[in-house]
Structure formats: C-alpha cells, structure tokens
XYZ file of C-alpha atoms in Angstrom:
574
model
C -22.484 13.206 -26.948
C -22.048 14.778 -23.798
C -19.122 15.643 -22.311
C -20.014 15.699 -19.245
C -19.168 12.119 -18.549
C -16.200 11.924 -20.474
C -13.154 10.469 -19.967
C -14.756 8.862 -16.431
C -14.538 5.117 -18.319
C -12.353 3.219 -20.886
C -12.853 5.353 -23.344
C -12.349 9.311 -23.866
C -15.298 10.907 -25.971
C -14.235 14.561 -25.094
C -13.386 16.815 -21.868
C -15.062 16.738 -18.868
C -17.317 19.521 -17.321
C -18.045 20.852 -14.354
C -21.849 20.642 -14.621
C -22.518 23.973 -12.437
C -21.360 27.040 -11.622
C -21.570 26.254 -8.033
C -19.066 23.180 -8.656
C -16.395 25.028 -10.363
C -16.778 28.224 -8.128
C -16.521 26.019 -4.851
C -13.556 24.105 -6.366
C -11.357 27.185 -7.375
C -12.172 28.598 -3.897
C -11.350 25.543 -2.414
C -7.917 25.999 -4.478
C -6.966 29.133 -3.633
C -7.823 28.914 0.448
C -5.221 26.578 1.612
C -2.965 26.133 4.349
C -1.257 29.437 3.365
C -4.826 31.553 4.045
C -4.166 30.300 7.956
C -1.015 30.003 9.069
C 1.518 32.344 6.311
C -0.944 35.720 5.672
C -1.353 36.613 9.084
C 2.029 36.307 10.048
C 3.031 38.137 6.692
C 0.617 41.460 7.384
C 1.975 41.358 11.196
C 5.411 41.761 9.868
C 4.906 44.059 7.087
C 3.247 47.076 9.069
C 0.078 45.239 10.658
C -3.233 47.030 9.220
C -1.102 49.249 7.221
C -0.585 45.946 4.995
C -3.739 45.881 3.886
C -3.117 48.834 1.425
C -0.416 47.239 -0.636
C -2.296 43.716 0.099
C -5.240 45.163 -2.000
C -3.489 46.817 -4.401
C -1.513 43.975 -5.394
C -4.652 42.382 -5.419
C -6.414 44.399 -7.955
C -3.129 45.137 -10.210
C -1.426 41.381 -10.611
C -3.920 38.898 -8.550
C -7.171 39.538 -10.383
C -5.509 40.141 -13.562
C -3.010 36.768 -13.835
C -6.224 34.982 -12.786
C -8.375 36.918 -15.206
C -5.506 35.165 -17.797
C -5.341 31.740 -16.434
C -9.733 31.230 -16.984
C -8.505 32.813 -20.575
C -5.991 30.251 -21.463
C -7.910 27.301 -20.037
C -11.478 28.220 -21.291
C -9.845 29.523 -24.646
C -7.713 26.477 -25.163
C -9.324 23.634 -23.495
C -7.053 21.655 -22.133
C -4.189 21.035 -19.423
C -1.371 23.437 -18.985
C 1.294 21.569 -21.848
C -1.694 21.099 -24.428
C -2.618 24.802 -23.522
C 0.714 26.290 -24.766
C 1.328 23.467 -27.302
C -2.071 25.102 -29.479
C -0.643 28.238 -28.745
C 2.660 27.764 -30.106
C 4.396 24.186 -30.311
C 7.523 25.768 -28.960
C 5.526 26.967 -26.150
C 4.614 23.728 -24.262
C 7.820 22.947 -22.348
C 6.199 26.266 -20.013
C 2.957 23.904 -19.302
C 5.181 21.365 -18.547
C 7.635 23.789 -16.209
C 3.960 24.075 -14.511
C 2.961 20.370 -14.060
C 6.320 20.220 -12.614
C 5.844 22.526 -9.809
C 2.520 21.174 -9.070
C 3.870 17.579 -9.000
C 6.635 18.706 -5.821
C 4.312 20.898 -4.014
C 1.923 18.263 -4.198
C 4.037 15.211 -3.074
C 5.187 16.908 0.164
C 1.620 19.091 0.772
C 0.119 16.097 1.349
C 2.326 15.178 4.421
C 1.208 18.483 6.270
C -2.642 17.349 5.754
C -2.028 14.126 7.149
C 0.014 15.960 10.407
C -3.552 18.238 10.965
C -5.516 15.397 10.977
C -3.468 13.511 13.122
C -3.126 16.637 15.994
C -7.503 16.732 15.544
C -6.938 13.535 17.290
C -3.776 14.806 19.395
C -5.880 17.528 20.758
C -8.556 15.607 22.374
C -6.161 14.397 24.821
C -3.540 17.553 24.791
C -0.821 14.709 24.513
C 2.002 17.200 23.485
C 2.109 18.381 27.018
C 3.910 20.973 28.554
C 6.425 21.197 25.096
C 4.629 21.369 21.961
C 7.630 22.141 20.349
C 9.639 19.697 21.397
C 6.691 16.748 21.117
C 6.548 17.827 17.131
C 10.197 17.825 16.728
C 10.983 15.093 18.960
C 8.181 12.809 19.438
C 6.037 13.399 16.616
C 8.219 13.697 13.490
C 11.498 12.640 15.109
C 13.519 14.842 13.260
C 17.234 14.162 12.007
C 17.856 17.370 10.624
C 21.825 16.070 9.450
C 20.473 13.254 7.131
C 19.705 14.017 3.488
C 17.488 11.006 3.108
C 15.995 8.505 5.542
C 14.428 5.232 5.733
C 13.864 5.531 9.157
C 9.991 5.808 8.385
C 7.821 7.027 11.479
C 4.826 4.381 10.632
C 2.067 6.646 12.163
C 2.544 9.204 9.879
C 3.056 7.045 7.062
C -0.411 4.760 7.603
C -2.338 8.535 7.949
C -0.360 9.767 4.606
C -1.372 6.941 2.780
C -5.073 7.634 3.999
C -4.985 10.739 2.991
C -3.788 9.555 -1.006
C -6.328 6.979 -0.911
C -9.093 9.797 -0.183
C -7.428 11.980 -2.916
C -7.484 9.871 -5.688
C -10.737 8.253 -4.939
C -12.131 11.815 -5.449
C -10.295 12.452 -8.848
C -10.815 8.929 -9.923
C -14.842 9.936 -9.584
C -13.752 12.416 -12.067
C -14.295 16.568 -12.196
C -17.708 16.844 -11.519
C -18.867 14.136 -9.666
C -15.289 13.763 -7.719
C -13.878 17.458 -7.696
C -17.318 19.545 -7.928
C -18.684 18.016 -5.499
C -16.521 17.494 -2.497
C -15.714 21.073 -2.999
C -19.251 21.968 -2.941
C -19.042 19.674 0.842
C -15.988 20.901 1.853
C -16.075 24.324 1.190
C -19.176 25.566 3.041
C -18.641 22.980 5.887
C -14.741 24.472 6.027
C -16.134 28.092 6.517
C -18.950 27.116 9.620
C -15.872 25.276 11.179
C -13.603 28.812 10.767
C -15.968 30.762 11.847
C -17.273 29.019 14.881
C -13.428 29.172 15.459
C -13.004 32.909 14.852
C -16.021 33.691 17.129
C -14.575 31.852 19.683
C -11.271 33.318 19.841
C -13.092 36.742 19.916
C -14.094 35.746 23.121
C -10.667 34.793 25.247
C -9.583 37.047 27.304
C -6.365 38.976 25.629
C -7.837 38.750 22.040
C -8.542 42.307 21.998
C -4.662 42.937 22.274
C -4.447 40.387 19.522
C -6.580 42.351 17.208
C -4.918 45.683 17.917
C -1.690 44.039 17.538
C -2.472 42.757 13.940
C -4.689 45.476 13.285
C -2.345 48.808 14.332
C -0.974 50.121 11.029
C 2.860 51.191 10.810
C 2.094 53.544 8.123
C 5.837 54.028 7.785
C 6.330 50.375 6.304
C 4.244 52.005 3.163
C 7.572 53.783 2.115
C 9.532 50.005 2.628
C 9.612 48.494 -0.640
C 10.064 44.846 0.752
C 6.417 45.464 2.216
C 5.394 45.675 -1.359
C 7.285 42.415 -2.665
C 5.699 40.900 0.485
C 2.212 41.951 -0.627
C 2.535 40.733 -4.403
C 4.104 37.499 -3.127
C 1.369 36.743 -0.782
C -1.193 37.008 -3.726
C 1.118 35.128 -6.269
C 1.279 32.251 -3.744
C -2.603 32.166 -2.473
C -4.451 32.954 -5.299
C -3.523 29.697 -6.725
C -2.293 31.485 -10.398
C 0.266 30.703 -12.857
C 1.152 27.107 -11.957
C -1.706 25.201 -13.861
C -4.198 24.784 -11.387
C -6.740 27.979 -12.373
C -6.222 27.119 -16.261
C -6.903 23.394 -15.773
C -10.209 23.963 -13.808
C -10.906 27.116 -16.436
C -10.912 24.105 -19.158
C -13.628 22.002 -17.769
C -15.989 25.396 -17.886
C -19.072 25.259 -20.415
C -18.769 27.333 -23.621
C -20.590 29.513 -21.933
C -19.026 30.502 -18.824
C -18.813 34.039 -17.113
C -15.030 34.447 -16.483
C -14.487 36.974 -15.411
C -16.946 37.318 -12.391
C -15.925 33.487 -11.359
C -12.661 35.274 -11.197
C -13.754 37.957 -9.019
C -15.784 36.136 -6.809
C -12.830 33.633 -6.284
C -10.648 36.305 -5.474
C -12.202 37.940 -2.900
C -13.230 34.929 -0.965
C -10.253 34.069 -1.070
C -8.716 37.548 0.478
C -11.749 37.546 2.763
C -11.127 34.070 4.238
C -7.521 35.354 4.626
C -8.231 38.083 6.981
C -10.921 36.032 8.690
C -7.808 33.488 9.704
C -5.733 37.014 10.481
C -8.609 37.624 12.823
C -8.948 34.479 14.495
C -4.916 33.598 14.715
C -4.206 37.118 16.355
C -6.953 36.603 18.572
C -6.118 33.295 19.653
C -2.511 35.256 20.267
C -3.485 37.370 21.715
C -4.647 34.943 24.712
C -1.812 32.898 24.994
C 0.696 36.468 25.267
C -2.298 37.527 28.113
C -1.459 33.553 29.814
C 2.260 33.742 29.319
C 2.170 37.812 30.951
C 3.877 39.243 27.776
C 3.679 41.062 24.684
C 1.874 39.620 21.366
C 4.831 40.214 19.176
C 6.552 37.368 21.648
C 4.784 34.772 20.854
C 3.874 35.332 16.892
C 5.360 33.205 14.695
C 4.408 31.494 10.953
C 4.177 28.763 8.925
C 4.701 24.781 10.307
C 5.699 26.233 13.803
C 2.209 28.505 14.240
C 0.269 25.694 13.128
C 1.744 22.530 15.447
C 3.432 24.405 18.129
C 1.799 27.794 18.408
C -1.938 26.766 18.433
C -0.704 23.788 20.429
C 0.238 25.825 23.559
C -3.064 27.689 23.243
C -5.094 24.876 23.475
C -2.821 23.604 26.757
C -3.907 27.023 28.830
C -8.095 26.530 27.603
C -9.984 24.889 30.228
C -9.749 21.152 29.719
C -13.545 20.730 28.052
C -13.051 23.519 25.511
C -9.542 23.097 24.678
C -9.500 19.766 23.149
C -13.011 20.989 20.864
C -10.955 23.865 19.750
C -7.973 21.844 18.566
C -10.175 19.167 17.074
C -11.766 22.139 14.573
C -8.832 23.930 13.895
C -6.936 20.998 13.040
C -10.010 20.056 11.401
C -10.179 23.492 9.448
C -6.659 23.048 8.465
C -6.860 19.195 7.226
C -10.103 20.423 5.096
C -8.380 23.550 3.555
C -5.127 21.532 3.028
C -7.392 18.746 0.736
C -9.449 20.653 -1.244
C -5.595 22.457 -2.246
C -4.181 18.949 -2.860
C -7.326 18.064 -5.063
C -6.319 20.882 -7.586
C -2.766 20.787 -7.635
C -3.220 16.760 -8.444
C -5.278 17.515 -11.157
C -3.046 19.769 -12.856
C -0.511 16.723 -13.345
C -3.656 14.252 -13.864
C -4.983 16.139 -16.768
C -1.662 16.499 -18.509
C -1.062 13.021 -18.586
C -4.277 11.813 -19.403
C -3.944 14.721 -22.620
C -0.602 13.813 -23.211
C -1.278 9.752 -23.297
C -4.844 9.775 -24.473
C -5.937 7.986 -21.242
C -9.048 7.710 -19.234
C -9.850 9.614 -16.162
C -9.152 5.899 -13.858
C -6.224 4.889 -15.717
C -4.332 8.551 -15.355
C -5.411 9.052 -11.679
C -3.856 5.483 -10.708
C -1.049 5.410 -12.682
C 0.598 8.838 -11.870
C -1.147 9.539 -8.863
C -0.055 5.939 -7.537
C 3.806 6.935 -8.397
C 3.226 10.345 -6.897
C 1.864 8.426 -3.549
C 5.152 5.913 -3.382
C 7.343 9.093 -3.636
C 5.140 11.058 -0.888
C 5.423 7.792 1.320
C 9.075 7.272 1.104
C 10.326 10.999 1.537
C 7.998 12.652 4.259
C 7.056 10.249 6.292
C 10.684 10.028 7.977
C 13.195 11.400 10.267
C 14.321 13.345 7.557
C 10.375 14.522 6.151
C 10.995 18.197 7.598
C 14.196 18.825 6.084
C 13.239 17.759 2.774
C 9.949 19.540 2.735
C 11.108 22.735 4.065
C 14.184 22.974 1.490
C 11.131 21.541 -1.576
C 8.537 24.390 -0.335
C 11.020 27.020 -0.469
C 12.637 26.242 -3.561
C 9.124 25.283 -5.729
C 7.513 27.900 -4.673
C 9.740 30.977 -4.184
C 11.785 29.661 -7.745
C 9.429 27.582 -9.418
C 6.314 29.402 -9.404
C 7.553 32.986 -9.740
C 10.072 32.301 -12.289
C 7.144 30.120 -14.626
C 5.036 33.129 -13.987
C 7.503 35.575 -14.972
C 8.746 33.527 -18.381
C 5.218 32.749 -18.973
C 3.765 36.536 -19.388
C 6.998 37.506 -21.371
C 6.450 34.691 -24.002
C 2.912 35.455 -24.489
C 2.871 38.824 -24.607
C 6.385 40.276 -25.650
C 7.165 37.468 -27.160
C 4.172 36.286 -28.749
C 1.779 39.181 -28.439
C -1.078 37.376 -27.454
C -2.460 39.183 -24.945
C -5.319 41.345 -26.860
C -6.430 37.854 -27.871
C -7.059 36.213 -24.942
C -8.976 39.716 -23.302
C -11.192 39.556 -26.216
C -11.916 36.015 -25.087
C -12.761 36.899 -21.924
C -15.127 39.809 -22.693
C -16.666 37.756 -25.215
C -18.325 35.187 -22.393
C -18.327 37.405 -19.394
C -20.213 40.498 -17.837
C -17.091 42.484 -16.590
C -15.003 43.458 -19.660
C -11.341 43.620 -19.184
C -9.572 46.877 -21.468
C -6.397 48.395 -21.485
C -5.684 48.683 -18.141
C -5.858 44.813 -17.731
C -2.719 44.409 -20.120
C -1.246 47.105 -18.347
C -1.256 45.321 -15.201
C -0.801 41.604 -16.552
C 2.282 42.645 -19.175
C 3.640 46.067 -16.991
C 3.334 46.091 -13.651
C 3.159 42.059 -12.790
C 6.403 40.906 -14.395
C 8.424 44.493 -12.883
C 7.510 42.788 -9.437
C 7.849 39.292 -10.392
C 11.163 39.812 -11.220
C 12.090 41.569 -7.933
C 10.855 38.681 -6.069
C 12.898 36.462 -8.386
C 16.018 38.450 -8.581
C 15.863 38.943 -4.480
C 15.077 34.864 -3.883
C 17.788 33.626 -5.948
C 20.147 36.289 -4.525
C 19.377 35.242 -1.174
C 19.727 31.277 -1.759
C 23.280 32.030 -3.816
C 24.508 34.267 -0.934
C 24.195 31.543 2.176
C 22.429 27.901 2.366
C 18.183 28.403 3.319
C 17.903 27.725 6.632
C 21.467 26.679 7.298
C 20.833 23.389 5.630
C 23.809 21.189 4.427
C 25.336 21.738 0.777
C 23.890 18.291 -0.438
C 20.455 18.805 1.453
C 20.313 22.228 -0.767
C 21.670 20.824 -3.981
C 19.529 17.678 -3.976
C 16.031 18.969 -2.970
C 15.963 22.411 -3.742
C 18.044 23.392 -6.862
C 18.351 19.896 -7.728
C 14.398 19.691 -7.921
C 14.233 23.399 -9.853
C 16.575 21.872 -12.286
C 14.903 18.068 -12.900
C 11.678 20.561 -13.599
C 13.273 22.306 -16.530
C 14.913 19.150 -17.823
C 11.982 16.925 -17.423
C 9.830 19.704 -19.239
C 12.103 19.264 -22.346
C 11.605 15.529 -22.402
C 7.873 15.472 -21.828
C 7.479 18.094 -24.660
C 9.389 15.563 -27.312
C 7.328 12.635 -26.671
C 4.511 12.203 -28.884
C 0.735 13.237 -28.742
C -0.704 9.846 -28.218
C -4.220 9.872 -30.244
C -5.750 12.481 -32.291
C -5.943 15.754 -30.799
C -6.062 19.925 -32.110
C -2.900 20.956 -31.138
C -2.998 24.331 -32.519
C -5.309 26.984 -32.042
C -8.633 26.705 -29.558
C -10.844 24.020 -30.353
C -14.429 24.096 -30.860
C -16.551 27.454 -30.478
C -13.810 31.277 -30.448
C -16.234 33.311 -29.798
C -15.523 35.388 -32.776
C -12.186 36.238 -31.758
C -10.461 35.204 -34.691
C -10.691 36.319 -38.097
C -12.475 34.387 -40.480
C -9.450 34.341 -42.417
C -7.257 32.863 -39.500
C -10.119 30.545 -38.824
C -8.036 26.868 -39.290
C -9.076 24.705 -36.084
C -11.973 25.369 -35.042
C -15.711 25.093 -36.164
C -16.302 26.688 -39.384
C -18.834 29.467 -39.514
C -21.610 27.115 -40.747
C -20.839 23.962 -39.616
C -23.047 21.229 -40.595
C -23.094 17.623 -40.920
C -19.900 15.801 -42.487
C -18.098 19.506 -42.468
C -14.822 18.887 -41.990
C -11.948 21.246 -39.691
C -8.385 21.168 -39.842
C -6.776 18.855 -37.191
C -3.010 18.090 -36.300
C -2.146 13.995 -36.243
C -0.847 14.257 -32.528
C 2.006 11.773 -33.877
C 3.375 13.437 -37.164
C 2.020 16.711 -36.684
C 0.715 16.324 -40.518
C -2.815 18.286 -40.737
C -5.489 16.329 -41.324
C -9.768 16.726 -41.737
C -12.408 15.329 -38.976
C -16.136 16.034 -39.853
C -18.232 17.278 -37.528
C -21.503 16.898 -36.546
C -24.627 20.052 -36.898
C -23.903 22.913 -34.667
C -26.106 25.466 -34.605
C -23.363 28.246 -33.649
C -20.106 28.278 -35.841
C -17.221 30.432 -34.067
C -17.893 32.737 -36.648
C -21.258 33.677 -35.246
C -22.126 35.822 -32.423
C -21.275 35.201 -28.605
C -24.416 35.267 -27.842
C -25.415 32.678 -30.625
C -22.570 30.263 -29.815
C -23.689 30.018 -26.107
C -24.720 26.441 -25.751
C -22.086 25.175 -28.508
C -20.251 21.996 -27.136
C -16.280 21.467 -28.151
C -16.443 19.036 -30.634
C -12.761 17.798 -30.849
C -10.359 17.817 -28.195
C-alpha cells in the first residue's frame, strides 16, 4: 500500500510523504520564512554593524545554520517519525528531548497565531488608514486595549478573537487534509504568492523619496562592530531563530520525505532562500524607513524599530504619509505578506505537535488534528485576544525562543554526540542519499562550534533574565508566562515519556531502508538484506517494550544493499 495517503482516514497504514520535492522545499522555505525575517533581521542587522553584519551572518549560516539543518534532515529522514519518536528510536532515554521540542513548538504556536490575526486585520485597516495620526496609540489603546498590569484578563477584544478563530479554522483545515494535500499544496500556492507580493513592495519602496538614505543606513558597514562579540552572538542567534532548526520542525518535515531524497541539496536551497528573503526584507524595510525619516525631517536612526513596533506602528506611520491611493495598496500588500509568511510558519509549528500526538497515540490525521489542534486553539483564544494578551505574548515569546529553543538545541547536540557518539552515523546517512557530501568539517561545526555559541547565548540570556525582570514586567507575570512555561515544558516532557506508546511501533533504530549505514551485525530493526515475503523483522511492542517479529512484503532492496538499489524502497514499518 502506498504511504502517500496514509493517516488521512480512520486507519493508519503508514507515514505520509510529500509527493514531490517541490512540495517539501516550499513547505520548508515557508516554515523558515516567517515574521522574524521581516521585522527582526533588518533591525538586528542595523544595530549590529549595518553592512558589516552580513559577514558574521554569513559565517553563522555556513558554520551553524546549514550544518544544523543537515542534522535535522538526517534525523527526521533516517528515523522517520515525529521528534519524540525519532529520539526514542535513537535511545529510549532520549525521548524527553523530543517532547521538549514539541513543547516549545506548542507554546510558540498558540501565541504566533494571534499575530497573524493582527496582520489580517491591519490589511483591512490599511484601506481607510483607520489608525489616524497616532498609530502607536491606536495599536496599544484602541486595537489591543492593552492592560499591562493584569496577569491574565478575561476582558476579550472581540474583533481580534473572531479573526483569530478564523485563523485557527484555516490552519486546522489545511493540516486535516494531510501532509501532501494540505501542507504541500498550500505551500506551493502561498510561497510564490509571498515572493511576488514582497518583491512588489520592495520595488515600490525603492522608488520612494529618501529610499537611498534608508539603504545607506542599512548597508553602510561599521567595521569596528566585527570586534564586538555581541555582534557575532547576534548573528548566530538570528540564524538559529530564523531557520526553524532544533525544535522539531525540519526534523518532522524531513520524516515525510521519500527514502530516496537529496537531503543536503534541499537543505542548501532552504537555507539560502531564507537568507535571501531576509536581505530582501531588509532592503524593503529600510527603503521605507528612509522615506519615513525624510518626511519627518530626521535621521533614519531616529525612526528605526524592530519587532511588533516596526510592523504595527512604524509601517502604518509610513502608509499614512503616502498618497491616498498608493498608501492603502502598499498597506494591504505589506500586511498580507506578513500574514502569509506567518501562516506558512504556523502550519509547520502546529504540525510538530500533531505529528507527535499521532505517533504516541496511534491516531489518524483528522482526529489528531482536531483533538490537539482544537485544544491549542482554545488556549490561544483564552490567552491572547484579551487586554492582557500583548504582555503574555511578549513574555512567552522571549522565554520560549531565547531559553527554550537555545536550551533544547544545546542539550540535543551534547546528547547526540558527546554522550551517544552518533554523529558519524547521521553524516553517513546524509552522504548515502545526498549529492553534496559532508565530512569532518560538518562534524566540527555541529559538535564543537555550535555548542559553544549556543552555550554563550543561553548563558547571556539566563544571566540577563535573572538580573532583572524582562520588560519591567511584574514577578508574577514573569514567573507564570516565562519561567513557568519553561518549567511546564520540562515536566510535561517527562510525563509524556512515561506514557505508553499505543499501537505497534519499531521503537529502536531506523525503520525501513538503512542505506547500508549500519553494519550487518547491528541490523535488527530494519529490513534484512534479502527481505522476501514472510521474512520477519525485529520490532518492539509499544506497550510492553518486548521484542516481536513482523512479516514484511517483498522488497527489491534491503537495507544492506547499495544506496542506489534502495532508491525506491518504501519504509515498511512505522
């Protein structure tokens, strides 16, 4: 039975796959290209040396971003499962690492969705420029109705709640359709559309009065910044957060690839497409800010901002200064681009959680999507379209990104290589299926360079957060939505690990084709060298952990055969 439609009905015959490489690539690019590309990278680059920042950024991309992306692809493709299942197959005691990644994705998903709702609403607001002469006051007071003192509020902002509900309906509908028909086809439409919209924005921005001043501010290098260690840490941090590595997304997407898939070239395309979009966003943003500064008669540095302030305060100010016809069109294009970039990333974040629940509880696609997705939608609707929503979002975003993602990435690398010594195996798997080969240099980058940088980032973040409350928020706000969330993720990961796996799974070693990576003496859980009808393969009962045997169908290429003969061999056992 083909795995192409697996998991979309009440039965669960096998793991779904992307039908084409293009569908996978657009999905991966859609995950990487998100809100941070548009509102974080330009600001970080400007504050970290301008044009000179591109040097540490490129170094970080080559020595950490791409190597980690290779690792995520190898893990997902080789062990063919969600993050918890992948780590469980590597070593049973490593399963909590997978659940920590799922937990990080869980919390990012529930707050990320409300920003997409804001973007859709501001697309409509752009038509009438309803923010008036003070976009800052409109955003905080009229639109969000912010109450910065409340820990949690049930005072809902109903227009936001309604649009947020529609966002959740949309993303759940896409994911209920499955990996290929849902995520793949949506990405094939949305990513080219995003590219067209944003290129149109950049082209128009370059024609604005003052655009040259903005680009000059963005690209003029401050060479002294290269001697500042914080600039290099900022470059590595931008790469980690932007590429969607080390918290289950790329690992999960790679698990949906066919056995014969060119992993390294796909990773290179994804990484450079993401970075190209970031630079394009920087050009568009600073050309626009140059226009804003010229109209206000101030320097570009006086109007530069990042994050939510850039998108929902600075850009509305720019739109208000544009001609009556052009401004609304520019606003619609910008905020629609923001919404699309966010939506494709939201799909990938939610898929990390759904895939893990599917695997653990042996559920089909639709029940898993509606069950866990519905729960997440309810939490999102309770916490974020309220007067305390912005504060909750800001704290949760700070801790899940800067502590959660960085922490689990560091621990995962330490466990996979420093403790398990498995990195050579993953490199061999990459080389068995890829045109671009990895070697000692890749291993050095992943095992030596990346942990040092991650450790420095984590140390600086923890030290800063312990020294004073982030954003001058109250202790209870920080403890509940900051440290409380991190603590909950770790405790929940242990609890979920203890839960038994439902159904029958191969829970040790890679399932299916091994591509000749594992020596014959150690081959226990994948297809034997000359698998034929009725041949048993060693598996493990998910409930008891006891070894069992399962008959497999005829296979033209066992895992002991060459990589070439294994090209079209399906994975037989999940």
